[in-house]
Amino acid sequence: MEFVTYETEGAVGIITINRPKALNALNSQVLDDLNAALDAVNLEEIRALILTGAGEKSFVAGADIGEMSNLTKAEGEAFGKKGNDIFRRIETFPIPVIAAINGFALGGGCEISMSCDIRLCSENAMFGQPEVGLGITPGFGGTQRLARIVGPGYAKEMIYGARNIKAEEAYRIGLVNHVYPLEELMPAAKKMAAGIAKNAPIAVRNCKKAINEGMQVDMDQAIVIEEKLFGDCFETHDQKEGMSAFLEKRKEKTFLNK
Ligand code: CAA
């Protein structure tokens, strides 16, 4: 992988987009490398992922404008699909993905963060969908996910006006969960990931599936999705372990992902 690194710390995997000369902008190679990084995640062992950008200035400054500048309509659509496919893969990845946003999250950068389950950012982070200033729409899910996360009114204000917002405003409108000084961002992301990783993995995965799939349908269908995923946890080792630990007033629990 030329532009993406993947490392593990215990049960937590860390994917870093590493193209700092271009502020980690997403060209086709970065997108392919992201796919390869996800392929490398051992789902038997890894229980949560962190996605971040290399350097202290930028998470991801968007899709690569140089690469996009001469695309035909058909090539533009195909590039959008390439980004959308990988972002959808992140969104539906079996384990939770935390975006640790360490600077610019513009265009495709804001979009990739929105395909993650949880967004944490540093005080120097900046979010936005500046695409209309470049003569295009957001193309890696921005028109869809921003409206779903912050509501259509705010999403339309940001997208139509190509208005970038700072960390504090992103926090206020619910685009990020927490804001940290830059040096505290990765420790906080790792702490959150480790906190997720210590819980029963099948249950955590089923929660992700239930929330994501339930959000797409009406409540009558959504609660059926929940019922099935709830039922699916029973008879697992980890359900028996979690409940017997409670009943035996035992603090130590060993979840085996089975
Ligand atoms: N694509 C390609 N290269 C990029 C880039 C991008 N999105 N963003 C930054 N870079 C490159 C710059 O061209 C520059 O390269 P050179 O040193 O070779 O000239 C390098 O990164 C550093 O950038 P700047 O000198 O511009 O740094 P700055 O601190 O002055 O400004 C910035 C930082 C405000 C983020 C500015 O770089 C910027 O506005 N970048 C573009 C942001 C943007 O418009 N993103 C949306 C892209 S479109 C998109 O993402 C479509 C989609 O939905 C799929």
PDB file of C-alpha atoms and ligand atoms in Angstrom:
ATOM      1  CA  MET A   1       0.000   0.000   0.000  1.00  0.00           C
ATOM      2  CA  GLU A   2       1.601   3.235  -1.185  1.00  0.00           C
ATOM      3  CA  PHE A   3      -0.609   5.782   0.570  1.00  0.00           C
ATOM      4  CA  VAL A   4      -2.272   3.929   3.452  1.00  0.00           C
ATOM      5  CA  THR A   5      -0.774   2.284   6.510  1.00  0.00           C
ATOM      6  CA  TYR A   6      -2.438  -0.313   8.689  1.00  0.00           C
ATOM      7  CA  GLU A   7      -1.273  -1.201  12.185  1.00  0.00           C
ATOM      8  CA  THR A   8      -2.809  -2.885  15.197  1.00  0.00           C
ATOM      9  CA  GLU A   9      -2.692  -2.236  18.939  1.00  0.00           C
ATOM     10  CA  GLY A  10      -4.289  -5.157  20.747  1.00  0.00           C
ATOM     11  CA  ALA A  11      -7.804  -5.578  19.379  1.00  0.00           C
ATOM     12  CA  VAL A  12      -7.811  -2.136  17.716  1.00  0.00           C
ATOM     13  CA  GLY A  13      -6.789  -1.548  14.093  1.00  0.00           C
ATOM     14  CA  ILE A  14      -5.541   1.858  12.920  1.00  0.00           C
ATOM     15  CA  ILE A  15      -5.791   2.853   9.262  1.00  0.00           C
ATOM     16  CA  THR A  16      -3.860   6.014   8.352  1.00  0.00           C
ATOM     17  CA  ILE A  17      -4.233   7.800   5.032  1.00  0.00           C
ATOM     18  CA  ASN A  18      -0.673   8.809   4.324  1.00  0.00           C
ATOM     19  CA  ARG A  19      -0.265  11.247   1.454  1.00  0.00           C
ATOM     20  CA  PRO A  20       0.710  14.366   3.398  1.00  0.00           C
ATOM     21  CA  LYS A  21       2.211  16.242   0.425  1.00  0.00           C
ATOM     22  CA  ALA A  22      -1.313  16.506  -0.997  1.00  0.00           C
ATOM     23  CA  LEU A  23      -2.936  16.884   2.448  1.00  0.00           C
ATOM     24  CA  ASN A  24      -4.033  13.216   2.155  1.00  0.00           C
ATOM     25  CA  ALA A  25      -6.258  13.927  -0.870  1.00  0.00           C
ATOM     26  CA  LEU A  26      -7.983  10.845  -2.238  1.00  0.00           C
ATOM     27  CA  ASN A  27      -6.775   9.765  -5.664  1.00  0.00           C
ATOM     28  CA  SER A  28      -7.581   6.353  -7.197  1.00  0.00           C
ATOM     29  CA  GLN A  29      -4.491   4.814  -5.638  1.00  0.00           C
ATOM     30  CA  VAL A  30      -5.481   5.977  -2.131  1.00  0.00           C
ATOM     31  CA  LEU A  31      -8.946   4.506  -2.653  1.00  0.00           C
ATOM     32  CA  ASP A  32      -7.446   1.178  -3.801  1.00  0.00           C
ATOM     33  CA  ASP A  33      -5.094   1.223  -0.815  1.00  0.00           C
ATOM     34  CA  LEU A  34      -8.011   1.832   1.553  1.00  0.00           C
ATOM     35  CA  ASN A  35      -9.715  -1.252   0.127  1.00  0.00           C
ATOM     36  CA  ALA A  36      -6.514  -3.235   0.621  1.00  0.00           C
ATOM     37  CA  ALA A  37      -6.249  -1.992   4.234  1.00  0.00           C
ATOM     38  CA  LEU A  38      -9.789  -3.199   4.944  1.00  0.00           C
ATOM     39  CA  ASP A  39      -8.908  -6.550   3.334  1.00  0.00           C
ATOM     40  CA  ALA A  40      -6.001  -6.773   5.800  1.00  0.00           C
ATOM     41  CA  VAL A  41      -8.202  -6.445   8.900  1.00  0.00           C
ATOM     42  CA  ASN A  42      -8.374  -9.786  10.713  1.00  0.00           C
ATOM     43  CA  LEU A  43     -11.975  -9.824  11.907  1.00  0.00           C
ATOM     44  CA  GLU A  44     -11.293 -12.750  14.239  1.00  0.00           C
ATOM     45  CA  GLU A  45      -9.051 -10.501  16.348  1.00  0.00           C
ATOM     46  CA  ILE A  46      -9.795  -6.854  15.612  1.00  0.00           C
ATOM     47  CA  ARG A  47     -12.892  -5.413  17.286  1.00  0.00           C
ATOM     48  CA  ALA A  48     -12.765  -1.713  16.390  1.00  0.00           C
ATOM     49  CA  LEU A  49     -11.006   0.426  13.786  1.00  0.00           C
ATOM     50  CA  ILE A  50      -9.688   3.989  13.834  1.00  0.00           C
ATOM     51  CA  LEU A  51      -9.356   5.925  10.569  1.00  0.00           C
ATOM     52  CA  THR A  52      -7.087   8.977  10.583  1.00  0.00           C
ATOM     53  CA  GLY A  53      -4.807  11.068   8.362  1.00  0.00           C
ATOM     54  CA  ALA A  54      -1.023  11.468   8.482  1.00  0.00           C
ATOM     55  CA  GLY A  55       0.444  14.760   9.687  1.00  0.00           C
ATOM     56  CA  GLU A  56      -0.882  17.521  11.903  1.00  0.00           C
ATOM     57  CA  LYS A  57      -2.720  19.627   9.368  1.00  0.00           C
ATOM     58  CA  SER A  58      -5.110  17.496   7.410  1.00  0.00           C
ATOM     59  CA  PHE A  59      -7.324  14.465   7.837  1.00  0.00           C
ATOM     60  CA  VAL A  60      -8.284  14.351   4.148  1.00  0.00           C
ATOM     61  CA  ALA A  61      -8.498  17.488   1.946  1.00  0.00           C
ATOM     62  CA  GLY A  62     -10.946  15.869  -0.469  1.00  0.00           C
ATOM     63  CA  ALA A  63     -10.888  13.889  -3.648  1.00  0.00           C
ATOM     64  CA  ASP A  64      -7.882  14.648  -5.833  1.00  0.00           C
ATOM     65  CA  ILE A  65      -8.774  17.715  -7.873  1.00  0.00           C
ATOM     66  CA  GLY A  66      -5.898  17.173 -10.333  1.00  0.00           C
ATOM     67  CA  GLU A  67      -7.091  13.654 -11.115  1.00  0.00           C
ATOM     68  CA  MET A  68     -10.702  14.799 -11.531  1.00  0.00           C
ATOM     69  CA  SER A  69      -9.982  17.891 -13.629  1.00  0.00           C
ATOM     70  CA  ASN A  70     -10.141  16.226 -17.066  1.00  0.00           C
ATOM     71  CA  LEU A  71     -12.685  13.476 -16.474  1.00  0.00           C
ATOM     72  CA  THR A  72     -15.541  12.892 -18.917  1.00  0.00           C
ATOM     73  CA  LYS A  73     -19.116  12.560 -17.617  1.00  0.00           C
ATOM     74  CA  ALA A  74     -18.814   8.755 -17.686  1.00  0.00           C
ATOM     75  CA  GLU A  75     -15.430   8.813 -15.962  1.00  0.00           C
ATOM     76  CA  GLY A  76     -16.741  11.246 -13.345  1.00  0.00           C
ATOM     77  CA  GLU A  77     -19.639   8.907 -12.581  1.00  0.00           C
ATOM     78  CA  ALA A  78     -17.260   5.944 -12.375  1.00  0.00           C
ATOM     79  CA  PHE A  79     -14.935   7.848 -10.016  1.00  0.00           C
ATOM     80  CA  GLY A  80     -17.963   8.667  -7.830  1.00  0.00           C
ATOM     81  CA  LYS A  81     -18.905   5.000  -7.768  1.00  0.00           C
ATOM     82  CA  LYS A  82     -15.364   3.980  -6.847  1.00  0.00           C
ATOM     83  CA  GLY A  83     -15.406   6.309  -3.842  1.00  0.00           C
ATOM     84  CA  ASN A  84     -18.961   5.420  -2.896  1.00  0.00           C
ATOM     85  CA  ASP A  85     -18.224   1.672  -3.004  1.00  0.00           C
ATOM     86  CA  ILE A  86     -15.300   1.942  -0.611  1.00  0.00           C
ATOM     87  CA  PHE A  87     -17.091   4.411   1.711  1.00  0.00           C
ATOM     88  CA  ARG A  88     -20.115   2.111   1.801  1.00  0.00           C
ATOM     89  CA  ARG A  89     -17.764  -0.733   2.651  1.00  0.00           C
ATOM     90  CA  ILE A  90     -16.493   1.311   5.613  1.00  0.00           C
ATOM     91  CA  GLU A  91     -20.060   2.168   6.662  1.00  0.00           C
ATOM     92  CA  THR A  92     -21.138  -1.481   6.580  1.00  0.00           C
ATOM     93  CA  PHE A  93     -17.835  -2.903   7.829  1.00  0.00           C
ATOM     94  CA  PRO A  94     -18.740  -5.479  10.492  1.00  0.00           C
ATOM     95  CA  ILE A  95     -16.903  -3.692  13.329  1.00  0.00           C
ATOM     96  CA  PRO A  96     -17.223  -0.052  14.462  1.00  0.00           C
ATOM     97  CA  VAL A  97     -15.012   2.515  12.732  1.00  0.00           C
ATOM     98  CA  ILE A  98     -14.033   5.730  14.560  1.00  0.00           C
ATOM     99  CA  ALA A  99     -12.842   8.682  12.473  1.00  0.00           C
ATOM    100  CA  ALA A 100     -10.081  10.624  14.255  1.00  0.00           C
ATOM    101  CA  ILE A 101     -10.213  13.861  12.263  1.00  0.00           C
ATOM    102  CA  ASN A 102      -6.909  15.672  12.692  1.00  0.00           C
ATOM    103  CA  GLY A 103      -7.371  18.746  10.497  1.00  0.00           C
ATOM    104  CA  PHE A 104      -9.038  19.452   7.134  1.00  0.00           C
ATOM    105  CA  ALA A 105     -12.015  17.210   6.360  1.00  0.00           C
ATOM    106  CA  LEU A 106     -13.166  18.781   3.122  1.00  0.00           C
ATOM    107  CA  GLY A 107     -15.156  17.251   0.267  1.00  0.00           C
ATOM    108  CA  GLY A 108     -14.241  13.566   0.151  1.00  0.00           C
ATOM    109  CA  GLY A 109     -12.591  14.052   3.567  1.00  0.00           C
ATOM    110  CA  CYS A 110     -15.827  15.108   5.218  1.00  0.00           C
ATOM    111  CA  GLU A 111     -17.546  12.328   3.273  1.00  0.00           C
ATOM    112  CA  ILE A 112     -15.216   9.538   4.386  1.00  0.00           C
ATOM    113  CA  SER A 113     -15.588  10.683   7.998  1.00  0.00           C
ATOM    114  CA  MET A 114     -19.372  10.457   7.623  1.00  0.00           C
ATOM    115  CA  SER A 115     -19.118   6.844   6.477  1.00  0.00           C
ATOM    116  CA  CYS A 116     -17.528   6.064   9.860  1.00  0.00           C
ATOM    117  CA  ASP A 117     -19.670   5.203  12.894  1.00  0.00           C
ATOM    118  CA  ILE A 118     -18.326   7.917  15.200  1.00  0.00           C
ATOM    119  CA  ARG A 119     -16.452  11.171  14.485  1.00  0.00           C
ATOM    120  CA  LEU A 120     -13.932  12.691  16.921  1.00  0.00           C
ATOM    121  CA  CYS A 121     -11.890  15.711  15.894  1.00  0.00           C
ATOM    122  CA  SER A 122      -9.067  18.009  16.914  1.00  0.00           C
ATOM    123  CA  GLU A 123      -9.561  21.713  17.590  1.00  0.00           C
ATOM    124  CA  ASN A 124      -7.900  22.599  14.265  1.00  0.00           C
ATOM    125  CA  ALA A 125     -10.324  20.453  12.244  1.00  0.00           C
ATOM    126  CA  MET A 126     -12.361  22.063   9.481  1.00  0.00           C
ATOM    127  CA  PHE A 127     -15.332  20.446   7.770  1.00  0.00           C
ATOM    128  CA  GLY A 128     -17.073  21.267   4.547  1.00  0.00           C
ATOM    129  CA  GLN A 129     -18.344  20.255   1.160  1.00  0.00           C
ATOM    130  CA  PRO A 130     -16.754  22.904  -1.080  1.00  0.00           C
ATOM    131  CA  GLU A 131     -17.600  21.076  -4.344  1.00  0.00           C
ATOM    132  CA  VAL A 132     -20.008  23.605  -5.866  1.00  0.00           C
ATOM    133  CA  GLY A 133     -17.109  26.069  -5.885  1.00  0.00           C
ATOM    134  CA  LEU A 134     -15.310  23.577  -8.144  1.00  0.00           C
ATOM    135  CA  GLY A 135     -18.315  23.146 -10.427  1.00  0.00           C
ATOM    136  CA  ILE A 136     -19.369  19.711  -9.166  1.00  0.00           C
ATOM    137  CA  THR A 137     -21.656  18.192  -6.538  1.00  0.00           C
ATOM    138  CA  PRO A 138     -20.272  16.264  -3.577  1.00  0.00           C
ATOM    139  CA  GLY A 139     -19.630  12.850  -5.125  1.00  0.00           C
ATOM    140  CA  PHE A 140     -18.677  10.392  -2.402  1.00  0.00           C
ATOM    141  CA  GLY A 141     -21.980  10.443  -0.483  1.00  0.00           C
ATOM    142  CA  GLY A 142     -21.938  14.012   0.870  1.00  0.00           C
ATOM    143  CA  THR A 143     -25.386  14.999  -0.364  1.00  0.00           C
ATOM    144  CA  GLN A 144     -26.844  11.927   1.319  1.00  0.00           C
ATOM    145  CA  ARG A 145     -24.921  11.443   4.558  1.00  0.00           C
ATOM    146  CA  LEU A 146     -24.541  15.098   5.609  1.00  0.00           C
ATOM    147  CA  ALA A 147     -28.308  15.619   5.372  1.00  0.00           C
ATOM    148  CA  ARG A 148     -28.917  12.453   7.369  1.00  0.00           C
ATOM    149  CA  ILE A 149     -26.426  13.400  10.101  1.00  0.00           C
ATOM    150  CA  VAL A 150     -27.062  17.138  10.606  1.00  0.00           C
ATOM    151  CA  GLY A 151     -30.474  17.465   8.926  1.00  0.00           C
ATOM    152  CA  PRO A 152     -31.306  18.805   5.460  1.00  0.00           C
ATOM    153  CA  GLY A 153     -31.405  22.499   6.446  1.00  0.00           C
ATOM    154  CA  TYR A 154     -27.829  22.678   7.715  1.00  0.00           C
ATOM    155  CA  ALA A 155     -26.569  20.320   5.010  1.00  0.00           C
ATOM    156  CA  LYS A 156     -28.092  22.502   2.295  1.00  0.00           C
ATOM    157  CA  GLU A 157     -26.642  25.672   3.827  1.00  0.00           C
ATOM    158  CA  MET A 158     -23.157  24.122   3.911  1.00  0.00           C
ATOM    159  CA  ILE A 159     -23.347  22.444   0.483  1.00  0.00           C
ATOM    160  CA  TYR A 160     -25.034  25.226  -1.540  1.00  0.00           C
ATOM    161  CA  GLY A 161     -22.809  27.877   0.034  1.00  0.00           C
ATOM    162  CA  ALA A 162     -19.615  25.760  -0.041  1.00  0.00           C
ATOM    163  CA  ARG A 163     -19.318  26.964   3.553  1.00  0.00           C
ATOM    164  CA  ASN A 164     -16.619  25.300   5.619  1.00  0.00           C
ATOM    165  CA  ILE A 165     -17.130  25.092   9.364  1.00  0.00           C
ATOM    166  CA  LYS A 166     -14.707  24.841  12.263  1.00  0.00           C
ATOM    167  CA  ALA A 167     -14.613  22.102  14.906  1.00  0.00           C
ATOM    168  CA  GLU A 168     -16.762  23.958  17.426  1.00  0.00           C
ATOM    169  CA  GLU A 169     -19.602  24.450  14.946  1.00  0.00           C
ATOM    170  CA  ALA A 170     -19.285  20.839  13.760  1.00  0.00           C
ATOM    171  CA  TYR A 171     -19.712  19.810  17.399  1.00  0.00           C
ATOM    172  CA  ARG A 172     -22.702  22.100  17.888  1.00  0.00           C
ATOM    173  CA  ILE A 173     -24.590  20.666  14.893  1.00  0.00           C
ATOM    174  CA  GLY A 174     -23.807  17.056  15.796  1.00  0.00           C
ATOM    175  CA  LEU A 175     -21.356  16.328  13.002  1.00  0.00           C
ATOM    176  CA  VAL A 176     -18.713  15.289  15.559  1.00  0.00           C
ATOM    177  CA  ASN A 177     -19.180  13.724  18.979  1.00  0.00           C
ATOM    178  CA  HIS A 178     -16.195  15.334  20.749  1.00  0.00           C
ATOM    179  CA  VAL A 179     -13.451  17.906  20.104  1.00  0.00           C
ATOM    180  CA  TYR A 180      -9.940  17.547  21.585  1.00  0.00           C
ATOM    181  CA  PRO A 181      -6.628  19.409  21.512  1.00  0.00           C
ATOM    182  CA  LEU A 182      -4.689  17.801  18.630  1.00  0.00           C
ATOM    183  CA  GLU A 183      -2.294  15.883  20.885  1.00  0.00           C
ATOM    184  CA  GLU A 184      -5.206  14.340  22.788  1.00  0.00           C
ATOM    185  CA  LEU A 185      -7.132  13.195  19.722  1.00  0.00           C
ATOM    186  CA  MET A 186      -5.470   9.822  19.041  1.00  0.00           C
ATOM    187  CA  PRO A 187      -5.272   8.852  22.731  1.00  0.00           C
ATOM    188  CA  ALA A 188      -8.994   9.620  23.014  1.00  0.00           C
ATOM    189  CA  ALA A 189      -9.801   7.644  19.861  1.00  0.00           C
ATOM    190  CA  LYS A 190      -7.742   4.696  21.108  1.00  0.00           C
ATOM    191  CA  LYS A 191      -9.415   4.831  24.511  1.00  0.00           C
ATOM    192  CA  MET A 192     -12.855   4.835  22.902  1.00  0.00           C
ATOM    193  CA  ALA A 193     -11.896   1.989  20.536  1.00  0.00           C
ATOM    194  CA  ALA A 194     -10.476  -0.066  23.421  1.00  0.00           C
ATOM    195  CA  GLY A 195     -13.682   0.540  25.393  1.00  0.00           C
ATOM    196  CA  ILE A 196     -15.697  -0.845  22.484  1.00  0.00           C
ATOM    197  CA  ALA A 197     -13.251  -3.724  21.976  1.00  0.00           C
ATOM    198  CA  LYS A 198     -13.704  -5.010  25.523  1.00  0.00           C
ATOM    199  CA  ASN A 199     -17.415  -5.610  25.005  1.00  0.00           C
ATOM    200  CA  ALA A 200     -18.949  -8.708  23.451  1.00  0.00           C
ATOM    201  CA  PRO A 201     -17.962  -8.518  19.758  1.00  0.00           C
ATOM    202  CA  ILE A 202     -21.002 -10.280  18.292  1.00  0.00           C
ATOM    203  CA  ALA A 203     -23.286  -7.983  20.284  1.00  0.00           C
ATOM    204  CA  VAL A 204     -21.384  -4.850  19.183  1.00  0.00           C
ATOM    205  CA  ARG A 205     -21.505  -5.929  15.524  1.00  0.00           C
ATOM    206  CA  ASN A 206     -25.203  -6.667  15.776  1.00  0.00           C
ATOM    207  CA  CYS A 207     -25.797  -3.220  17.333  1.00  0.00           C
ATOM    208  CA  LYS A 208     -24.030  -1.587  14.366  1.00  0.00           C
ATOM    209  CA  LYS A 209     -26.129  -3.601  11.915  1.00  0.00           C
ATOM    210  CA  ALA A 210     -29.365  -2.892  13.805  1.00  0.00           C
ATOM    211  CA  ILE A 211     -28.775   0.869  13.946  1.00  0.00           C
ATOM    212  CA  ASN A 212     -27.574   1.174  10.334  1.00  0.00           C
ATOM    213  CA  GLU A 213     -30.237  -1.055   8.787  1.00  0.00           C
ATOM    214  CA  GLY A 214     -33.026   0.148  11.068  1.00  0.00           C
ATOM    215  CA  MET A 215     -32.376   3.789  10.127  1.00  0.00           C
ATOM    216  CA  GLN A 216     -33.223   2.976   6.488  1.00  0.00           C
ATOM    217  CA  VAL A 217     -36.725   1.560   7.085  1.00  0.00           C
ATOM    218  CA  ASP A 218     -39.883   2.460   9.022  1.00  0.00           C
ATOM    219  CA  MET A 219     -40.195   1.667  12.736  1.00  0.00           C
ATOM    220  CA  ASP A 220     -42.326  -1.479  12.237  1.00  0.00           C
ATOM    221  CA  GLN A 221     -39.640  -3.025  10.052  1.00  0.00           C
ATOM    222  CA  ALA A 222     -36.845  -1.576  12.186  1.00  0.00           C
ATOM    223  CA  ILE A 223     -37.920  -3.313  15.368  1.00  0.00           C
ATOM    224  CA  VAL A 224     -38.097  -6.629  13.499  1.00  0.00           C
ATOM    225  CA  ILE A 225     -34.479  -6.080  12.424  1.00  0.00           C
ATOM    226  CA  GLU A 226     -33.611  -5.485  16.081  1.00  0.00           C
ATOM    227  CA  GLU A 227     -35.518  -8.568  17.257  1.00  0.00           C
ATOM    228  CA  LYS A 228     -33.605 -10.825  14.862  1.00  0.00           C
ATOM    229  CA  LEU A 229     -30.209  -9.401  15.820  1.00  0.00           C
ATOM    230  CA  PHE A 230     -31.125  -9.531  19.528  1.00  0.00           C
ATOM    231  CA  GLY A 231     -32.147 -13.177  19.179  1.00  0.00           C
ATOM    232  CA  ASP A 232     -28.971 -13.909  17.233  1.00  0.00           C
ATOM    233  CA  CYS A 233     -26.864 -13.092  20.344  1.00  0.00           C
ATOM    234  CA  PHE A 234     -28.430 -15.864  22.414  1.00  0.00           C
ATOM    235  CA  GLU A 235     -26.770 -19.283  22.747  1.00  0.00           C
ATOM    236  CA  THR A 236     -23.398 -17.611  22.026  1.00  0.00           C
ATOM    237  CA  HIS A 237     -20.498 -18.132  24.386  1.00  0.00           C
ATOM    238  CA  ASP A 238     -20.315 -14.387  24.980  1.00  0.00           C
ATOM    239  CA  GLN A 239     -23.999 -14.049  25.959  1.00  0.00           C
ATOM    240  CA  LYS A 240     -23.553 -16.833  28.498  1.00  0.00           C
ATOM    241  CA  GLU A 241     -20.296 -15.287  29.749  1.00  0.00           C
ATOM    242  CA  GLY A 242     -21.724 -11.745  30.036  1.00  0.00           C
ATOM    243  CA  MET A 243     -24.838 -12.853  31.890  1.00  0.00           C
ATOM    244  CA  SER A 244     -23.126 -15.352  34.180  1.00  0.00           C
ATOM    245  CA  ALA A 245     -20.522 -12.724  35.120  1.00  0.00           C
ATOM    246  CA  PHE A 246     -23.360 -10.430  36.178  1.00  0.00           C
ATOM    247  CA  LEU A 247     -25.210 -13.136  38.086  1.00  0.00           C
ATOM    248  CA  GLU A 248     -22.029 -14.307  39.814  1.00  0.00           C
ATOM    249  CA  LYS A 249     -21.081 -10.667  40.618  1.00  0.00           C
ATOM    250  CA  ARG A 250     -17.841 -11.288  38.726  1.00  0.00           C
ATOM    251  CA  LYS A 251     -16.056  -8.245  37.246  1.00  0.00           C
ATOM    252  CA  GLU A 252     -13.664 -10.123  34.928  1.00  0.00           C
ATOM    253  CA  LYS A 253     -15.254 -11.268  31.683  1.00  0.00           C
ATOM    254  CA  THR A 254     -13.719 -13.145  28.791  1.00  0.00           C
ATOM    255  CA  PHE A 255     -15.466 -12.532  25.508  1.00  0.00           C
ATOM    256  CA  LEU A 256     -14.337 -14.858  22.743  1.00  0.00           C
ATOM    257  CA  ASN A 257     -16.233 -13.511  19.738  1.00  0.00           C
ATOM    258  CA  LYS A 258     -18.265 -16.686  19.580  1.00  0.00           C
TER     259      LYS A 258
HETATM  260  N1  CAA B   1      -6.685  17.520  -4.425  1.00  0.00           N
HETATM  261  C1  CAA B   1      -5.422  17.560  -4.884  1.00  0.00           C
HETATM  262  N2  CAA B   1      -4.428  18.208  -4.235  1.00  0.00           N
HETATM  263  C2  CAA B   1      -4.740  18.841  -3.111  1.00  0.00           C
HETATM  264  C3  CAA B   1      -6.042  18.857  -2.577  1.00  0.00           C
HETATM  265  C4  CAA B   1      -7.047  18.139  -3.289  1.00  0.00           C
HETATM  266  N3  CAA B   1      -8.299  18.033  -2.841  1.00  0.00           N
HETATM  267  N4  CAA B   1      -6.048  19.594  -1.438  1.00  0.00           N
HETATM  268  C5  CAA B   1      -4.792  20.021  -1.255  1.00  0.00           C
HETATM  269  N5  CAA B   1      -3.985  19.587  -2.259  1.00  0.00           N
HETATM  270  C6  CAA B   1      -2.560  19.841  -2.466  1.00  0.00           C
HETATM  271  C7  CAA B   1      -2.327  21.226  -2.992  1.00  0.00           C
HETATM  272  O1  CAA B   1      -2.505  21.269  -4.394  1.00  0.00           O
HETATM  273  C8  CAA B   1      -0.898  21.458  -2.576  1.00  0.00           C
HETATM  274  O2  CAA B   1      -0.051  20.779  -3.474  1.00  0.00           O
HETATM  275  P1  CAA B   1       1.302  21.515  -4.042  1.00  0.00           P
HETATM  276  O3  CAA B   1       2.138  21.747  -2.804  1.00  0.00           O
HETATM  277  O4  CAA B   1       1.883  20.499  -4.971  1.00  0.00           O
HETATM  278  O5  CAA B   1       0.861  22.796  -4.690  1.00  0.00           O
HETATM  279  C9  CAA B   1      -0.805  20.749  -1.239  1.00  0.00           C
HETATM  280  O6  CAA B   1      -1.901  19.822  -1.214  1.00  0.00           O
HETATM  281  C10 CAA B   1      -0.951  21.691  -0.061  1.00  0.00           C
HETATM  282  O7  CAA B   1      -2.152  22.426  -0.242  1.00  0.00           O
HETATM  283  P2  CAA B   1      -2.225  24.028  -0.125  1.00  0.00           P
HETATM  284  O8  CAA B   1      -0.943  24.643  -0.535  1.00  0.00           O
HETATM  285  O9  CAA B   1      -3.454  24.464  -0.850  1.00  0.00           O
HETATM  286  O10 CAA B   1      -2.401  24.174   1.459  1.00  0.00           O
HETATM  287  P3  CAA B   1      -3.133  25.357   2.238  1.00  0.00           P
HETATM  288  O11 CAA B   1      -2.822  25.152   3.672  1.00  0.00           O
HETATM  289  O12 CAA B   1      -2.821  26.673   1.623  1.00  0.00           O
HETATM  290  O13 CAA B   1      -4.701  25.114   1.993  1.00  0.00           O
HETATM  291  C11 CAA B   1      -6.702  23.752   1.897  1.00  0.00           C
HETATM  292  C12 CAA B   1      -5.304  23.951   2.525  1.00  0.00           C
HETATM  293  C13 CAA B   1      -7.618  24.881   2.335  1.00  0.00           C
HETATM  294  C14 CAA B   1      -7.234  22.414   2.368  1.00  0.00           C
HETATM  295  C15 CAA B   1      -6.550  23.775   0.366  1.00  0.00           C
HETATM  296  O14 CAA B   1      -5.532  22.864  -0.006  1.00  0.00           O
HETATM  297  C16 CAA B   1      -7.795  23.382  -0.360  1.00  0.00           C
HETATM  298  O15 CAA B   1      -8.711  24.178  -0.478  1.00  0.00           O
HETATM  299  N6  CAA B   1      -7.853  22.134  -0.879  1.00  0.00           N
HETATM  300  C17 CAA B   1      -8.976  21.654  -1.642  1.00  0.00           C
HETATM  301  C18 CAA B   1     -10.156  21.347  -0.753  1.00  0.00           C
HETATM  302  C19 CAA B   1     -11.326  20.918  -1.593  1.00  0.00           C
HETATM  303  O16 CAA B   1     -11.844  21.666  -2.396  1.00  0.00           O
HETATM  304  N7  CAA B   1     -11.762  19.649  -1.399  1.00  0.00           N
HETATM  305  C20 CAA B   1     -12.855  19.090  -2.137  1.00  0.00           C
HETATM  306  C21 CAA B   1     -12.330  18.345  -3.328  1.00  0.00           C
HETATM  307  S1  CAA B   1     -13.637  17.832  -4.407  1.00  0.00           S
HETATM  308  C22 CAA B   1     -14.255  16.410  -3.760  1.00  0.00           C
HETATM  309  O17 CAA B   1     -13.858  15.960  -2.719  1.00  0.00           O
HETATM  310  C23 CAA B   1     -15.332  15.788  -4.596  1.00  0.00           C
HETATM  311  C24 CAA B   1     -16.030  14.625  -3.968  1.00  0.00           C
HETATM  312  O18 CAA B   1     -16.930  14.770  -3.172  1.00  0.00           O
HETATM  313  C25 CAA B   1     -15.696  13.276  -4.403  1.00  0.00           C
END
